[in-house]
Amino acid sequence: LSYVGQNEYDAGYYLAKYLVDKGYKPKRVVIGIHEVGHIGLETRAKGITDAITQAYPGTPVEKLDITTDPTKAAEVFKSYLTAHPDTDVIFTLGPLGAHPALQVLREMKLTGKVHLLTIDIDDTILKAIDAGELDAAVSQQPYAQGFLPVVFMYLYVKYGIIPPPQVPTGPTVIDKARLETVRKQIATTGGA
């Protein structure tokens, strides 16, 4: 009847737009992609690329295959940052990229010098946002993804109410200002 969830392009686009709206003009952007060819991740990366290049034409934006192996991902990020010291923004497309990127920024003493943003959240990401090591993350709000379809189905069966074809549950950009609200959501629903 209806798609309830996050539009992956919008997730990438609005995460990058968050940085743009803060007035930050990046010198070089890298997007760590942990499953090259995965349509959802590629779509997120396209959204990021479009938001940056629309706001700042000519800004280099590269996709980097970091694999699903966290150790290898850290090595790939470290090599990239060493080869491209002008990189000042890293986007990752999920915790599989965010965790190694955090580790590398800490090891290379680049925390606070290189902006880090990601999609999807977990406890490590929330702590990194709170510590100022990660600028922001996108939440899909999975509880809403599960709850709303049940409500829509009930309304459809009981009253014949047809839900809209798409109901976005994200992207919701989570930064330090929204942490307490997200913590409440996690405590009461089990996820964010």
CSV table of C-alpha atoms in Angstrom, one decimal:
chain,number,residue,atom,x,y,z
A,1,LEU,CA,0.0,0.0,0.0
A,2,SER,CA,2.7,2.5,1.0
A,3,TYR,CA,6.4,2.8,1.4
A,4,VAL,CA,7.4,4.0,4.9
A,5,GLY,CA,11.0,4.7,5.2
A,6,GLN,CA,13.9,6.9,4.2
A,7,ASN,CA,14.7,8.2,0.7
A,8,GLU,CA,18.4,7.3,0.4
A,9,TYR,CA,19.1,10.2,-2.0
A,10,ASP,CA,17.6,12.7,0.4
A,11,ALA,CA,19.6,11.2,3.3
A,12,GLY,CA,22.8,12.0,1.5
A,13,TYR,CA,21.6,15.3,0.1
A,14,TYR,CA,20.4,16.7,3.4
A,15,LEU,CA,23.3,15.5,5.4
A,16,ALA,CA,25.7,17.4,3.0
A,17,LYS,CA,23.3,20.3,2.9
A,18,TYR,CA,23.6,20.4,6.7
A,19,LEU,CA,27.3,21.2,6.3
A,20,VAL,CA,26.6,23.7,3.5
A,21,ASP,CA,23.9,25.5,5.5
A,22,LYS,CA,26.5,25.9,8.4
A,23,GLY,CA,28.5,28.0,5.9
A,24,TYR,CA,31.3,25.5,5.6
A,25,LYS,CA,33.0,25.5,2.2
A,26,PRO,CA,35.0,22.3,1.8
A,27,LYS,CA,38.4,22.1,0.0
A,28,ARG,CA,38.1,18.3,-0.7
A,29,VAL,CA,35.4,15.8,0.2
A,30,VAL,CA,35.7,12.1,0.3
A,31,ILE,CA,32.8,9.6,0.6
A,32,GLY,CA,33.7,6.3,2.1
A,33,ILE,CA,31.5,3.6,0.6
A,34,HIS,CA,31.6,0.2,2.2
A,35,GLU,CA,29.7,-1.7,-0.5
A,36,VAL,CA,30.4,-0.4,-3.9
A,37,GLY,CA,27.5,-1.0,-6.3
A,38,HIS,CA,24.9,-1.3,-3.5
A,39,ILE,CA,22.1,0.8,-4.9
A,40,GLY,CA,21.1,2.4,-1.5
A,41,LEU,CA,24.7,3.4,-0.7
A,42,GLU,CA,25.4,4.6,-4.2
A,43,THR,CA,22.2,6.7,-4.0
A,44,ARG,CA,23.3,8.2,-0.7
A,45,ALA,CA,26.6,9.1,-2.2
A,46,LYS,CA,24.9,10.7,-5.2
A,47,GLY,CA,22.9,12.9,-2.8
A,48,ILE,CA,26.0,14.0,-1.0
A,49,THR,CA,27.9,14.7,-4.2
A,50,ASP,CA,25.0,16.7,-5.7
A,51,ALA,CA,24.5,18.9,-2.5
A,52,ILE,CA,28.2,19.7,-2.4
A,53,THR,CA,28.8,20.4,-6.1
A,54,GLN,CA,25.6,22.4,-6.4
A,55,ALA,CA,26.7,24.7,-3.5
A,56,TYR,CA,30.4,24.7,-4.4
A,57,PRO,CA,31.0,23.9,-8.1
A,58,GLY,CA,34.5,22.6,-8.7
A,59,THR,CA,35.0,21.2,-5.2
A,60,PRO,CA,36.6,17.7,-5.5
A,61,VAL,CA,34.2,15.0,-4.2
A,62,GLU,CA,35.5,11.4,-4.5
A,63,LYS,CA,34.0,8.1,-3.6
A,64,LEU,CA,36.4,5.7,-1.9
A,65,ASP,CA,35.9,2.0,-1.7
A,66,ILE,CA,36.6,1.2,2.0
A,67,THR,CA,35.2,-2.4,2.0
A,68,THR,CA,33.2,-3.9,4.8
A,69,ASP,CA,36.3,-4.8,6.8
A,70,PRO,CA,36.9,-2.1,9.5
A,71,THR,CA,40.7,-2.7,9.6
A,72,LYS,CA,41.0,-2.4,5.9
A,73,ALA,CA,38.7,0.7,5.9
A,74,ALA,CA,40.9,2.4,8.4
A,75,GLU,CA,44.0,1.7,6.2
A,76,VAL,CA,42.2,3.0,3.2
A,77,PHE,CA,41.1,6.2,5.0
A,78,LYS,CA,44.6,6.7,6.4
A,79,SER,CA,46.2,6.3,3.0
A,80,TYR,CA,43.8,8.7,1.4
A,81,LEU,CA,44.2,11.4,4.0
A,82,THR,CA,48.0,11.0,3.7
A,83,ALA,CA,47.9,11.3,-0.1
A,84,HIS,CA,45.3,14.2,0.0
A,85,PRO,CA,46.1,16.3,3.1
A,86,ASP,CA,43.7,19.0,1.8
A,87,THR,CA,40.8,16.7,2.6
A,88,ASP,CA,38.6,18.5,5.2
A,89,VAL,CA,35.4,16.6,5.0
A,90,ILE,CA,34.6,12.8,5.2
A,91,PHE,CA,31.2,11.4,4.7
A,92,THR,CA,30.5,7.8,5.5
A,93,LEU,CA,27.3,5.9,4.5
A,94,GLY,CA,26.9,4.0,7.8
A,95,PRO,CA,28.6,2.8,10.9
A,96,LEU,CA,30.8,0.4,8.9
A,97,GLY,CA,32.6,3.5,7.6
A,98,ALA,CA,32.1,5.9,10.5
A,99,HIS,CA,33.8,3.8,13.1
A,100,PRO,CA,37.1,3.4,11.1
A,101,ALA,CA,37.0,7.0,10.1
A,102,LEU,CA,36.7,8.1,13.7
A,103,GLN,CA,39.6,5.8,14.6
A,104,VAL,CA,41.8,7.3,11.9
A,105,LEU,CA,41.0,10.9,12.7
A,106,ARG,CA,41.9,10.2,16.3
A,107,GLU,CA,45.2,8.5,15.4
A,108,MET,CA,46.2,11.2,12.9
A,109,LYS,CA,45.2,13.9,15.3
A,110,LEU,CA,42.7,15.3,12.8
A,111,THR,CA,39.7,15.4,15.0
A,112,GLY,CA,38.2,18.9,14.7
A,113,LYS,CA,40.2,19.6,11.6
A,114,VAL,CA,38.4,17.2,9.3
A,115,HIS,CA,34.6,17.2,9.5
A,116,LEU,CA,33.0,13.8,9.7
A,117,LEU,CA,29.4,13.1,8.9
A,118,THR,CA,27.5,9.8,8.5
A,119,ILE,CA,24.2,8.1,7.8
A,120,ASP,CA,22.6,5.8,10.4
A,121,ILE,CA,23.4,6.0,14.1
A,122,ASP,CA,24.5,3.7,16.9
A,123,ASP,CA,25.9,4.3,20.4
A,124,THR,CA,29.5,4.9,19.1
A,125,ILE,CA,28.2,7.6,16.7
A,126,LEU,CA,26.1,9.3,19.3
A,127,LYS,CA,29.1,9.4,21.7
A,128,ALA,CA,31.2,10.9,18.9
A,129,ILE,CA,28.6,13.6,18.2
A,130,ASP,CA,28.5,14.4,21.9
A,131,ALA,CA,32.3,14.6,22.1
A,132,GLY,CA,32.5,16.9,19.0
A,133,GLU,CA,34.3,14.3,16.9
A,134,LEU,CA,31.5,13.8,14.5
A,135,ASP,CA,29.4,16.7,13.2
A,136,ALA,CA,26.1,15.0,12.4
A,137,ALA,CA,24.4,11.8,11.4
A,138,VAL,CA,21.2,10.9,9.7
A,139,SER,CA,18.5,8.8,11.5
A,140,GLN,CA,16.0,6.8,9.6
A,141,GLN,CA,13.8,6.4,12.7
A,142,PRO,CA,13.3,2.7,12.5
A,143,TYR,CA,10.5,2.6,15.1
A,144,ALA,CA,8.4,4.8,12.9
A,145,GLN,CA,9.2,2.5,9.9
A,146,GLY,CA,7.7,-0.4,11.8
A,147,PHE,CA,4.9,1.4,13.6
A,148,LEU,CA,3.4,3.5,10.9
A,149,PRO,CA,2.7,0.6,8.5
A,150,VAL,CA,0.7,-1.1,11.2
A,151,VAL,CA,-1.4,2.0,11.8
A,152,PHE,CA,-1.9,2.5,8.0
A,153,MET,CA,-3.0,-1.1,7.6
A,154,TYR,CA,-5.4,-0.8,10.5
A,155,LEU,CA,-6.9,2.4,9.0
A,156,TYR,CA,-7.1,0.8,5.6
A,157,VAL,CA,-8.8,-2.4,6.7
A,158,LYS,CA,-11.1,-0.8,9.3
A,159,TYR,CA,-12.1,2.5,7.5
A,160,GLY,CA,-10.9,2.2,3.9
A,161,ILE,CA,-8.4,5.0,4.4
A,162,ILE,CA,-5.7,4.8,1.7
A,163,PRO,CA,-2.3,5.9,2.9
A,164,PRO,CA,-0.1,8.1,0.7
A,165,PRO,CA,2.3,6.2,-1.6
A,166,GLN,CA,5.4,7.3,0.3
A,167,VAL,CA,5.8,8.3,3.9
A,168,PRO,CA,9.4,9.5,4.8
A,169,THR,CA,10.7,8.7,8.2
A,170,GLY,CA,13.9,10.5,7.5
A,171,PRO,CA,16.3,11.9,6.8
A,172,THR,CA,16.5,13.5,10.2
A,173,VAL,CA,19.9,15.1,10.8
A,174,ILE,CA,21.1,14.5,14.3
A,175,ASP,CA,23.7,16.9,15.7
A,176,LYS,CA,24.7,17.8,19.2
A,177,ALA,CA,21.5,20.0,19.7
A,178,ARG,CA,19.2,17.0,19.0
A,179,LEU,CA,21.1,14.3,21.1
A,180,GLU,CA,18.8,14.4,24.1
A,181,THR,CA,15.7,13.9,22.0
A,182,VAL,CA,17.4,11.0,20.1
A,183,ARG,CA,18.5,9.4,23.4
A,184,LYS,CA,14.8,9.5,24.6
A,185,GLN,CA,13.7,7.9,21.3
A,186,ILE,CA,16.3,5.1,21.7
A,187,ALA,CA,15.4,4.6,25.4
A,188,THR,CA,11.7,4.3,24.7
A,189,THR,CA,11.7,2.6,21.2
A,190,GLY,CA,15.0,0.7,21.1
A,191,GLY,CA,16.4,2.6,18.1
A,192,ALA,CA,16.6,5.9,16.2
